[in-house]
Coordinates of C-alpha atoms in Angstrom, one line a residue:
M1 CA 235.9 194.1 70.4
L2 CA 235.9 191.5 67.6
N3 CA 232.1 190.0 66.6
T4 CA 232.2 186.7 66.4
D5 CA 229.1 186.7 64.2
T6 CA 231.1 188.2 61.1
Q7 CA 234.0 187.1 59.1
L8 CA 235.9 188.1 55.5
I9 CA 236.2 185.6 53.5
D10 CA 239.0 186.7 51.0
L11 CA 238.8 185.0 47.8
D12 CA 240.4 187.8 45.5
G13 CA 242.0 190.4 47.6
A14 CA 239.5 192.8 47.5
W15 CA 240.1 193.8 51.0
P16 CA 243.2 194.1 53.3
V17 CA 243.2 191.7 56.0
N18 CA 240.9 191.9 58.7
P19 CA 239.8 195.3 57.4
L20 CA 236.5 196.3 59.8
D21 CA 237.5 194.4 63.0
L22 CA 235.7 191.2 61.9
G23 CA 235.5 188.2 64.1
R24 CA 238.1 186.4 61.5
S25 CA 239.5 185.6 58.2
L26 CA 239.1 183.0 56.1
D27 CA 241.8 182.3 53.5
C28 CA 240.3 180.8 49.9
R29 CA 242.2 182.8 47.5
S30 CA 243.1 179.2 46.3
W31 CA 239.4 179.1 45.5
G32 CA 238.7 182.5 43.3
P33 CA 239.9 181.6 40.1
K34 CA 237.4 178.7 40.4
L35 CA 234.6 180.4 41.5
R36 CA 234.9 184.0 40.2
Y37 CA 231.8 184.9 37.9
C38 CA 230.6 181.4 37.4
A39 CA 231.7 178.3 38.7
P40 CA 230.3 174.5 37.6
T41 CA 227.9 172.6 40.2
S42 CA 230.6 170.6 41.6
I43 CA 232.9 173.3 42.4
I44 CA 230.3 174.9 44.3
H45 CA 229.6 172.1 46.3
S46 CA 233.0 171.2 47.0
F47 CA 233.6 174.5 48.1
F48 CA 230.4 174.7 50.4
E49 CA 231.8 171.1 52.0
E50 CA 235.2 172.9 52.7
I51 CA 233.3 175.9 54.2
A52 CA 230.0 175.0 55.8
G53 CA 230.8 174.8 59.1
K54 CA 232.8 178.0 59.2
V55 CA 230.1 180.4 58.0
T56 CA 229.1 183.3 60.2
P57 CA 225.9 185.2 60.2
F58 CA 227.5 188.5 58.6
T59 CA 230.3 187.9 55.4
L60 CA 232.0 190.3 54.0
Y61 CA 233.6 188.9 50.6
G62 CA 235.2 190.0 47.3
S63 CA 234.1 191.4 43.9
G64 CA 230.4 191.4 42.7
D65 CA 231.9 188.3 40.6
F66 CA 231.3 186.4 43.3
H67 CA 227.9 187.4 44.2
H68 CA 226.6 183.6 43.4
L69 CA 228.0 183.0 46.7
T70 CA 225.2 184.6 48.6
A71 CA 223.0 181.7 47.9
I72 CA 225.6 179.5 49.6
W73 CA 225.6 182.1 52.6
L74 CA 221.9 181.2 52.8
R75 CA 222.0 177.9 53.7
Q76 CA 222.8 178.7 57.3
I77 CA 219.3 179.7 57.5
T78 CA 216.9 177.7 59.4
T79 CA 213.9 179.5 59.6
P80 CA 211.5 181.4 57.0
F81 CA 213.3 184.8 56.0
V82 CA 212.8 187.6 53.3
L83 CA 216.0 188.1 51.2
I84 CA 216.8 191.6 50.8
S85 CA 219.2 192.7 47.9
F86 CA 220.6 196.2 46.9
D87 CA 222.0 195.6 43.8
N88 CA 222.5 197.8 40.6
H89 CA 221.5 194.2 38.9
P90 CA 218.7 192.0 39.5
D91 CA 221.0 188.9 38.7
W92 CA 217.8 187.0 37.6
D93 CA 218.7 185.5 34.3
T94 CA 217.2 182.1 33.7
R95 CA 219.8 181.5 31.0
P96 CA 223.2 179.1 32.0
P97 CA 225.4 179.4 33.7
H98 CA 223.6 177.7 36.1
W99 CA 226.0 179.1 39.2
C100 CA 226.4 182.7 38.2
C101 CA 226.6 186.2 39.5
G102 CA 224.0 187.2 37.0
T103 CA 221.9 184.1 38.0
W104 CA 222.0 183.3 41.8
M105 CA 218.8 185.1 42.3
N106 CA 217.1 181.6 40.9
R107 CA 219.4 179.6 43.2
A108 CA 218.5 181.7 46.4
L109 CA 214.5 181.0 45.3
E110 CA 215.1 177.4 45.3
S111 CA 215.0 177.3 49.0
A112 CA 212.1 176.3 50.8
L113 CA 212.6 178.5 53.9
L114 CA 212.5 181.9 51.6
K115 CA 209.4 183.5 51.5
K116 CA 210.2 186.2 49.2
A117 CA 213.4 188.0 47.6
V118 CA 213.4 192.0 47.4
I119 CA 215.9 193.8 45.1
W120 CA 216.3 197.4 45.4
G121 CA 218.4 199.7 43.4
C122 CA 218.8 198.4 40.0
A123 CA 219.8 200.9 37.5
N124 CA 220.7 199.1 34.3
F125 CA 219.6 197.7 31.1
E126 CA 217.9 194.5 32.2
F127 CA 214.8 196.0 32.6
N128 CA 214.4 196.8 28.9
P129 CA 213.8 194.9 26.2
P130 CA 215.2 192.2 25.3
H131 CA 217.4 191.8 28.4
R132 CA 214.3 191.5 30.5
W133 CA 212.7 188.7 28.6
F134 CA 215.3 186.6 30.6
A135 CA 214.1 187.1 33.8
N136 CA 212.5 184.6 36.4
H137 CA 209.1 185.8 35.4
A138 CA 207.5 182.8 37.4
A139 CA 208.4 184.0 40.3
L140 CA 207.6 187.6 39.5
R141 CA 204.5 186.5 39.1
A142 CA 204.1 184.7 42.3
G143 CA 205.3 187.3 44.1
R144 CA 208.3 185.7 45.2
L145 CA 210.4 188.0 43.4
E146 CA 209.7 191.8 43.8
V147 CA 212.0 194.3 42.5
W148 CA 212.4 198.3 43.0
P149 CA 214.9 200.0 40.3
W150 CA 215.3 203.5 39.5
I151 CA 213.1 204.6 37.3
E152 CA 215.8 207.4 35.8
R153 CA 217.4 204.4 34.1
F154 CA 214.2 202.7 32.4
G155 CA 212.6 203.1 28.8
P156 CA 209.2 204.0 28.3
S157 CA 208.1 200.1 28.1
A158 CA 210.1 199.4 31.2
R159 CA 208.3 202.3 32.9
R160 CA 204.8 200.9 32.5
R161 CA 205.8 197.5 33.9
W162 CA 207.6 198.8 37.1
A163 CA 206.7 201.6 39.4
G164 CA 210.1 202.0 40.3
I165 CA 211.7 204.4 42.9
T166 CA 212.8 208.0 42.3
A167 CA 215.3 209.9 44.3
E168 CA 212.4 212.0 45.7
N169 CA 210.4 208.7 46.6
W170 CA 212.8 206.0 47.5
K171 CA 212.8 206.7 51.0
E172 CA 209.1 206.8 51.7
R173 CA 208.4 203.9 49.5
F174 CA 211.5 201.8 51.7
A175 CA 209.9 202.8 55.0
A176 CA 206.4 201.5 54.0
F177 CA 208.2 198.3 52.8
A178 CA 209.6 197.8 56.0
A179 CA 207.1 198.1 58.3
G180 CA 205.2 195.8 56.7
L181 CA 208.0 193.3 57.7
S182 CA 207.6 192.8 61.1
D183 CA 207.0 189.3 61.3
S184 CA 209.6 188.1 59.1
P185 CA 213.3 188.3 59.4
V186 CA 215.4 188.9 56.7
Y187 CA 218.6 188.3 55.4
V188 CA 220.5 191.3 53.5
T189 CA 223.0 191.1 50.7
I190 CA 224.5 194.2 49.4
D191 CA 226.4 194.7 46.1
M192 CA 228.5 197.9 46.2
D193 CA 227.8 198.3 42.6
C194 CA 224.5 199.8 43.7
L195 CA 226.7 202.7 44.6
Q196 CA 227.1 205.7 42.9
P197 CA 230.7 205.9 41.0
E198 CA 232.2 208.3 43.5
V199 CA 231.4 206.4 46.6
A200 CA 232.8 203.1 45.7
A201 CA 235.1 201.4 42.7
T202 CA 233.7 198.3 41.3
D203 CA 233.8 195.9 38.4
W204 CA 230.4 196.6 36.9
E205 CA 227.7 199.2 35.9
Q206 CA 227.0 201.4 38.9
G207 CA 224.0 202.4 40.6
L208 CA 222.2 205.7 42.5
F209 CA 222.6 204.8 46.1
T210 CA 225.0 206.7 48.7
A211 CA 226.7 205.0 51.2
E212 CA 224.5 206.8 53.6
D213 CA 221.4 206.0 51.8
I214 CA 222.5 202.1 52.6
A215 CA 223.0 202.7 56.1
W216 CA 219.4 204.4 56.2
A217 CA 217.8 201.8 54.8
L218 CA 219.3 199.0 57.4
G219 CA 218.5 201.6 60.3
T220 CA 215.0 201.9 59.0
L221 CA 214.6 197.7 58.3
R222 CA 216.3 197.3 62.4
K223 CA 213.1 199.2 63.7
S224 CA 210.6 196.9 62.1
T225 CA 212.2 193.3 61.8
T226 CA 215.2 191.5 62.7
I227 CA 218.4 191.1 60.5
I228 CA 219.3 187.4 61.1
G229 CA 222.4 187.6 58.8
G230 CA 223.9 189.7 55.6
D231 CA 226.8 190.1 53.5
L232 CA 228.6 192.9 52.1
C233 CA 230.7 192.1 48.4
G234 CA 231.5 194.0 45.3
A235 CA 234.9 195.3 45.6
H236 CA 237.1 195.8 42.8
S237 CA 239.8 193.1 42.3
P238 CA 241.7 192.4 39.4
A239 CA 240.0 189.3 37.9
Q240 CA 241.6 185.7 37.6
Y241 CA 239.8 182.7 36.0
L242 CA 240.9 179.2 36.3
R243 CA 238.8 178.0 32.8
W244 CA 238.9 179.6 29.5
T245 CA 235.2 179.3 29.3
Q246 CA 234.6 181.2 32.3
R247 CA 237.6 183.9 31.2
R248 CA 235.3 184.6 27.9
T249 CA 231.7 184.5 29.2
A250 CA 232.9 187.2 32.0
L251 CA 234.8 189.2 29.5
I252 CA 231.8 189.7 26.9
D253 CA 229.3 190.3 30.1
H254 CA 231.5 193.0 31.9
P255 CA 231.3 196.6 30.9
K256 CA 233.7 198.4 28.8
K257 CA 235.2 200.6 31.0
P258 CA 239.3 201.0 32.4
A259 CA 239.8 199.0 35.6
P260 CA 240.4 201.6 38.5
D261 CA 244.1 201.5 40.3
T262 CA 243.6 198.9 43.2
E263 CA 245.1 200.8 45.9
S264 CA 243.0 203.9 45.3
A265 CA 239.8 201.3 45.0
V266 CA 240.5 199.7 48.5
R267 CA 240.5 203.6 50.0
T268 CA 237.5 204.6 48.3
N269 CA 235.6 201.1 49.5
L270 CA 236.5 201.1 53.0
I271 CA 235.4 204.5 53.5
A272 CA 232.1 203.1 52.0
A273 CA 232.3 199.9 54.0
R274 CA 232.9 201.6 57.0
Q275 CA 229.8 203.5 56.8
I276 CA 227.9 200.3 56.0
W277 CA 229.0 197.4 57.9
P278 CA 227.9 198.8 61.2
A279 CA 224.8 199.2 60.1
L280 CA 224.4 195.7 58.8
V281 CA 225.8 194.0 61.7
G282 CA 224.0 196.4 64.1
A283 CA 226.9 197.7 65.5
A284 CA 225.9 201.3 64.4

């Protein structure tokens, strides 16, 4: 049975049509090159105006290059909530562009309804200096932004700054975190680059979770609180950009790794998505 609370927003062909028996599919391919990696605020507003009445609680969409759109999906929420992100990157950079896949967490934190944003599973260089200097330190100090990264990828100074998680203790720490959310509904965003390279094919550096890990975490959340919405992004797609400035910045920022075969990437990502998606939407 189709779930009318779910949809695919197709920006880049990262997923086949209706891959997970979703309620519907929106063809937004004409928007993809305009929005990919970063976009001027005017384009973000125009896109939101077009889809505002069509956003559903749970959204499947394309490459992690579009992760900044999560800050748009959050606009449908009308009650105080906690944002939980599973991501290999914190997406907390305070430098321009204002709307970018690497800065979108700051757009989410602008919501008065957002009580706290908590990021699990980062495993990249942004926790080491000098990159962490550009984090949203005001939100970190205020307790509105919390991070639980893998310490295996840390340098010595980062280990002194963040407790982090390990393969041995992350489930215990996540279960304790989830147990404290009983009075807070949550929105969950999952970037597939939080998964190991063997598990998912993405356009970015990748982390240490398995699909089973994420499904377990979502089930643990549901035991303690309500997941009122969520999204899954991060699948590979060939990059197309509208503006030369957008293309240049994106090429500098992306990791220098060979692009995966598109057909193989789709098969790999569908296997992972079929484990994660039911747990996200409550159909598991």
